[in-house]
């Protein structure tokens, strides 16, 4: 039986196995998907197992999205440009790194009917998923992307990949149409210590976090009357794109799919 994995550290929280196994069953595919916690030094051997087809393919999550790149034969253009891989396939003898986070984010925004063309976006955080978000936002022709990260150097480093970024000191806010929380603040119900009042109206507060469903950041946005959205749709669609790459079948995404990820 074919085996697929998601690798990361930590990995306990991952809902990918629940979703992928649901789709495998629904499509009568004889395969299993599991999660595995790796140490950095174990990544190389794990990927060799895909090359030897002991493992059929994998997803990659924090903190290995960049770590895996030297061990792969090819990168998709999106993975190349973001230097971020979240899905690995084996095609005609080659290990190929893909980035489906971009498509996941893109679909999530399209479903919101919130046009970002010509708009200003402020991203809080500069971690693993941020290059993918920037890539997707650029394709939507936003006017301006500003990054604010506690460790300023990490925000500055993103300019190597994307030249037109603006960098803002952590603790400050600028005028925006969309505010994205891409920090890990909120996973454990933490507040973000910024003053979000006096921002005007009808902004979009978007959190990459989907568990908990409503972070303090989103609660605050809602209280202030802004539109809010968590990262669940992005999560589901990045998983759908990975499933399509491995199995050449588009799995169903409906209310049951989203329900599957509740109460965790
Ligand atoms: P990684 O940084 O390993 O890619 P991540 O979960 O993708 O991990 O990113 C965590 C993000 O949350 C980072 O932007 C981090 O800021 P630093 O780069 O300064 O570490 C941010 N973050 C985590 N805890 C934070 C806190 N207490 N205050 C502000 N930002 C925080």
mmCIF file with all atom_site columns, N, CA, C and O in Angstrom, residues 66 69 77-85 99 102 131-133 135 161-162:
data_model
loop_
_atom_site.group_PDB
_atom_site.id
_atom_site.type_symbol
_atom_site.label_atom_id
_atom_site.label_alt_id
_atom_site.label_comp_id
_atom_site.label_asym_id
_atom_site.label_entity_id
_atom_site.label_seq_id
_atom_site.pdbx_PDB_ins_code
_atom_site.Cartn_x
_atom_site.Cartn_y
_atom_site.Cartn_z
_atom_site.occupancy
_atom_site.B_iso_or_equiv
_atom_site.pdbx_formal_charge
_atom_site.auth_seq_id
_atom_site.auth_comp_id
_atom_site.auth_asym_id
_atom_site.auth_atom_id
_atom_site.pdbx_PDB_model_num
ATOM 1  N N  . UNK A 1 66  ? 11.956 25.024 3.654   1.00 0.00 ? 66  UNK A N  1
ATOM 2  C CA . UNK A 1 66  ? 13.161 25.400 2.906   1.00 0.00 ? 66  UNK A CA 1
ATOM 3  C C  . UNK A 1 66  ? 14.231 24.300 3.026   1.00 0.00 ? 66  UNK A C  1
ATOM 4  O O  . UNK A 1 66  ? 14.979 24.042 2.081   1.00 0.00 ? 66  UNK A O  1
ATOM 5  N N  . UNK A 1 69  ? 14.754 21.612 0.231   1.00 0.00 ? 69  UNK A N  1
ATOM 6  C CA . UNK A 1 69  ? 15.085 21.999 -1.153  1.00 0.00 ? 69  UNK A CA 1
ATOM 7  C C  . UNK A 1 69  ? 16.388 21.383 -1.698  1.00 0.00 ? 69  UNK A C  1
ATOM 8  O O  . UNK A 1 69  ? 16.387 20.848 -2.818  1.00 0.00 ? 69  UNK A O  1
ATOM 9  N N  . UNK A 1 77  ? 7.960  26.356 -10.564 1.00 0.00 ? 77  UNK A N  1
ATOM 10 C CA . UNK A 1 77  ? 8.316  27.784 -10.579 1.00 0.00 ? 77  UNK A CA 1
ATOM 11 C C  . UNK A 1 77  ? 7.913  28.500 -9.284  1.00 0.00 ? 77  UNK A C  1
ATOM 12 O O  . UNK A 1 77  ? 8.650  29.344 -8.782  1.00 0.00 ? 77  UNK A O  1
ATOM 13 N N  . UNK A 1 78  ? 6.762  28.124 -8.727  1.00 0.00 ? 78  UNK A N  1
ATOM 14 C CA . UNK A 1 78  ? 6.287  28.776 -7.486  1.00 0.00 ? 78  UNK A CA 1
ATOM 15 C C  . UNK A 1 78  ? 7.195  28.427 -6.305  1.00 0.00 ? 78  UNK A C  1
ATOM 16 O O  . UNK A 1 78  ? 7.511  29.284 -5.481  1.00 0.00 ? 78  UNK A O  1
ATOM 17 N N  . UNK A 1 79  ? 7.592  27.149 -6.232  1.00 0.00 ? 79  UNK A N  1
ATOM 18 C CA . UNK A 1 79  ? 8.478  26.721 -5.146  1.00 0.00 ? 79  UNK A CA 1
ATOM 19 C C  . UNK A 1 79  ? 9.834  27.401 -5.285  1.00 0.00 ? 79  UNK A C  1
ATOM 20 O O  . UNK A 1 79  ? 10.442 27.825 -4.307  1.00 0.00 ? 79  UNK A O  1
ATOM 21 N N  . UNK A 1 80  ? 10.266 27.519 -6.532  1.00 0.00 ? 80  UNK A N  1
ATOM 22 C CA . UNK A 1 80  ? 11.556 28.167 -6.815  1.00 0.00 ? 80  UNK A CA 1
ATOM 23 C C  . UNK A 1 80  ? 11.525 29.619 -6.347  1.00 0.00 ? 80  UNK A C  1
ATOM 24 O O  . UNK A 1 80  ? 12.419 30.082 -5.635  1.00 0.00 ? 80  UNK A O  1
ATOM 25 N N  . UNK A 1 81  ? 10.473 30.310 -6.711  1.00 0.00 ? 81  UNK A N  1
ATOM 26 C CA . UNK A 1 81  ? 10.460 31.740 -6.423  1.00 0.00 ? 81  UNK A CA 1
ATOM 27 C C  . UNK A 1 81  ? 10.243 32.052 -4.944  1.00 0.00 ? 81  UNK A C  1
ATOM 28 O O  . UNK A 1 81  ? 10.716 33.073 -4.446  1.00 0.00 ? 81  UNK A O  1
ATOM 29 N N  . UNK A 1 82  ? 9.544  31.186 -4.256  1.00 0.00 ? 82  UNK A N  1
ATOM 30 C CA . UNK A 1 82  ? 9.305  31.433 -2.827  1.00 0.00 ? 82  UNK A CA 1
ATOM 31 C C  . UNK A 1 82  ? 10.341 30.730 -1.950  1.00 0.00 ? 82  UNK A C  1
ATOM 32 O O  . UNK A 1 82  ? 10.390 30.971 -0.752  1.00 0.00 ? 82  UNK A O  1
ATOM 33 N N  . UNK A 1 83  ? 11.138 29.835 -2.578  1.00 0.00 ? 83  UNK A N  1
ATOM 34 C CA . UNK A 1 83  ? 12.088 29.007 -1.811  1.00 0.00 ? 83  UNK A CA 1
ATOM 35 C C  . UNK A 1 83  ? 11.347 28.301 -0.672  1.00 0.00 ? 83  UNK A C  1
ATOM 36 O O  . UNK A 1 83  ? 11.817 28.247 0.471   1.00 0.00 ? 83  UNK A O  1
ATOM 37 N N  . UNK A 1 84  ? 10.183 27.800 -1.015  1.00 0.00 ? 84  UNK A N  1
ATOM 38 C CA . UNK A 1 84  ? 9.320  27.155 -0.018  1.00 0.00 ? 84  UNK A CA 1
ATOM 39 C C  . UNK A 1 84  ? 8.583  25.980 -0.665  1.00 0.00 ? 84  UNK A C  1
ATOM 40 O O  . UNK A 1 84  ? 7.886  26.160 -1.665  1.00 0.00 ? 84  UNK A O  1
ATOM 41 N N  . UNK A 1 85  ? 8.766  24.801 -0.097  1.00 0.00 ? 85  UNK A N  1
ATOM 42 C CA . UNK A 1 85  ? 8.149  23.577 -0.629  1.00 0.00 ? 85  UNK A CA 1
ATOM 43 C C  . UNK A 1 85  ? 7.211  22.999 0.431   1.00 0.00 ? 85  UNK A C  1
ATOM 44 O O  . UNK A 1 85  ? 7.613  22.799 1.568   1.00 0.00 ? 85  UNK A O  1
ATOM 45 N N  . UNK A 1 99  ? 4.777  24.094 -4.373  1.00 0.00 ? 99  UNK A N  1
ATOM 46 C CA . UNK A 1 99  ? 4.228  24.963 -3.337  1.00 0.00 ? 99  UNK A CA 1
ATOM 47 C C  . UNK A 1 99  ? 2.734  25.121 -3.592  1.00 0.00 ? 99  UNK A C  1
ATOM 48 O O  . UNK A 1 99  ? 2.338  25.838 -4.523  1.00 0.00 ? 99  UNK A O  1
ATOM 49 N N  . UNK A 1 102 ? 0.364  28.620 -2.062  1.00 0.00 ? 102 UNK A N  1
ATOM 50 C CA . UNK A 1 102 ? 0.009  29.793 -2.871  1.00 0.00 ? 102 UNK A CA 1
ATOM 51 C C  . UNK A 1 102 ? -1.414 29.631 -3.419  1.00 0.00 ? 102 UNK A C  1
ATOM 52 O O  . UNK A 1 102 ? -2.255 30.517 -3.266  1.00 0.00 ? 102 UNK A O  1
ATOM 53 N N  . UNK A 1 131 ? 6.409  33.923 2.408   1.00 0.00 ? 131 UNK A N  1
ATOM 54 C CA . UNK A 1 131 ? 6.748  34.050 0.988   1.00 0.00 ? 131 UNK A CA 1
ATOM 55 C C  . UNK A 1 131 ? 5.599  33.611 0.063   1.00 0.00 ? 131 UNK A C  1
ATOM 56 O O  . UNK A 1 131 ? 5.367  34.228 -0.977  1.00 0.00 ? 131 UNK A O  1
ATOM 57 N N  . UNK A 1 132 ? 4.885  32.574 0.451   1.00 0.00 ? 132 UNK A N  1
ATOM 58 C CA . UNK A 1 132 ? 3.769  32.086 -0.383  1.00 0.00 ? 132 UNK A CA 1
ATOM 59 C C  . UNK A 1 132 ? 2.642  33.110 -0.433  1.00 0.00 ? 132 UNK A C  1
ATOM 60 O O  . UNK A 1 132 ? 2.022  33.322 -1.485  1.00 0.00 ? 132 UNK A O  1
ATOM 61 N N  . UNK A 1 133 ? 2.387  33.740 0.690   1.00 0.00 ? 133 UNK A N  1
ATOM 62 C CA . UNK A 1 133 ? 1.325  34.750 0.737   1.00 0.00 ? 133 UNK A CA 1
ATOM 63 C C  . UNK A 1 133 ? 1.710  35.954 -0.128  1.00 0.00 ? 133 UNK A C  1
ATOM 64 O O  . UNK A 1 133 ? 0.894  36.471 -0.895  1.00 0.00 ? 133 UNK A O  1
ATOM 65 N N  . UNK A 1 135 ? 3.719  35.961 -2.685  1.00 0.00 ? 135 UNK A N  1
ATOM 66 C CA . UNK A 1 135 ? 3.650  35.533 -4.094  1.00 0.00 ? 135 UNK A CA 1
ATOM 67 C C  . UNK A 1 135 ? 2.203  35.618 -4.604  1.00 0.00 ? 135 UNK A C  1
ATOM 68 O O  . UNK A 1 135 ? 1.933  36.167 -5.675  1.00 0.00 ? 135 UNK A O  1
ATOM 69 N N  . UNK A 1 161 ? 13.898 37.834 -1.909  1.00 0.00 ? 161 UNK A N  1
ATOM 70 C CA . UNK A 1 161 ? 12.979 37.141 -2.812  1.00 0.00 ? 161 UNK A CA 1
ATOM 71 C C  . UNK A 1 161 ? 12.031 38.125 -3.503  1.00 0.00 ? 161 UNK A C  1
ATOM 72 O O  . UNK A 1 161 ? 11.644 37.924 -4.646  1.00 0.00 ? 161 UNK A O  1
ATOM 73 N N  . UNK A 1 162 ? 11.610 39.151 -2.770  1.00 0.00 ? 162 UNK A N  1
ATOM 74 C CA . UNK A 1 162 ? 10.609 40.090 -3.292  1.00 0.00 ? 162 UNK A CA 1
ATOM 75 C C  . UNK A 1 162 ? 11.091 41.522 -3.048  1.00 0.00 ? 162 UNK A C  1
ATOM 76 O O  . UNK A 1 162 ? 11.079 41.996 -1.905  1.00 0.00 ? 162 UNK A O  1
#
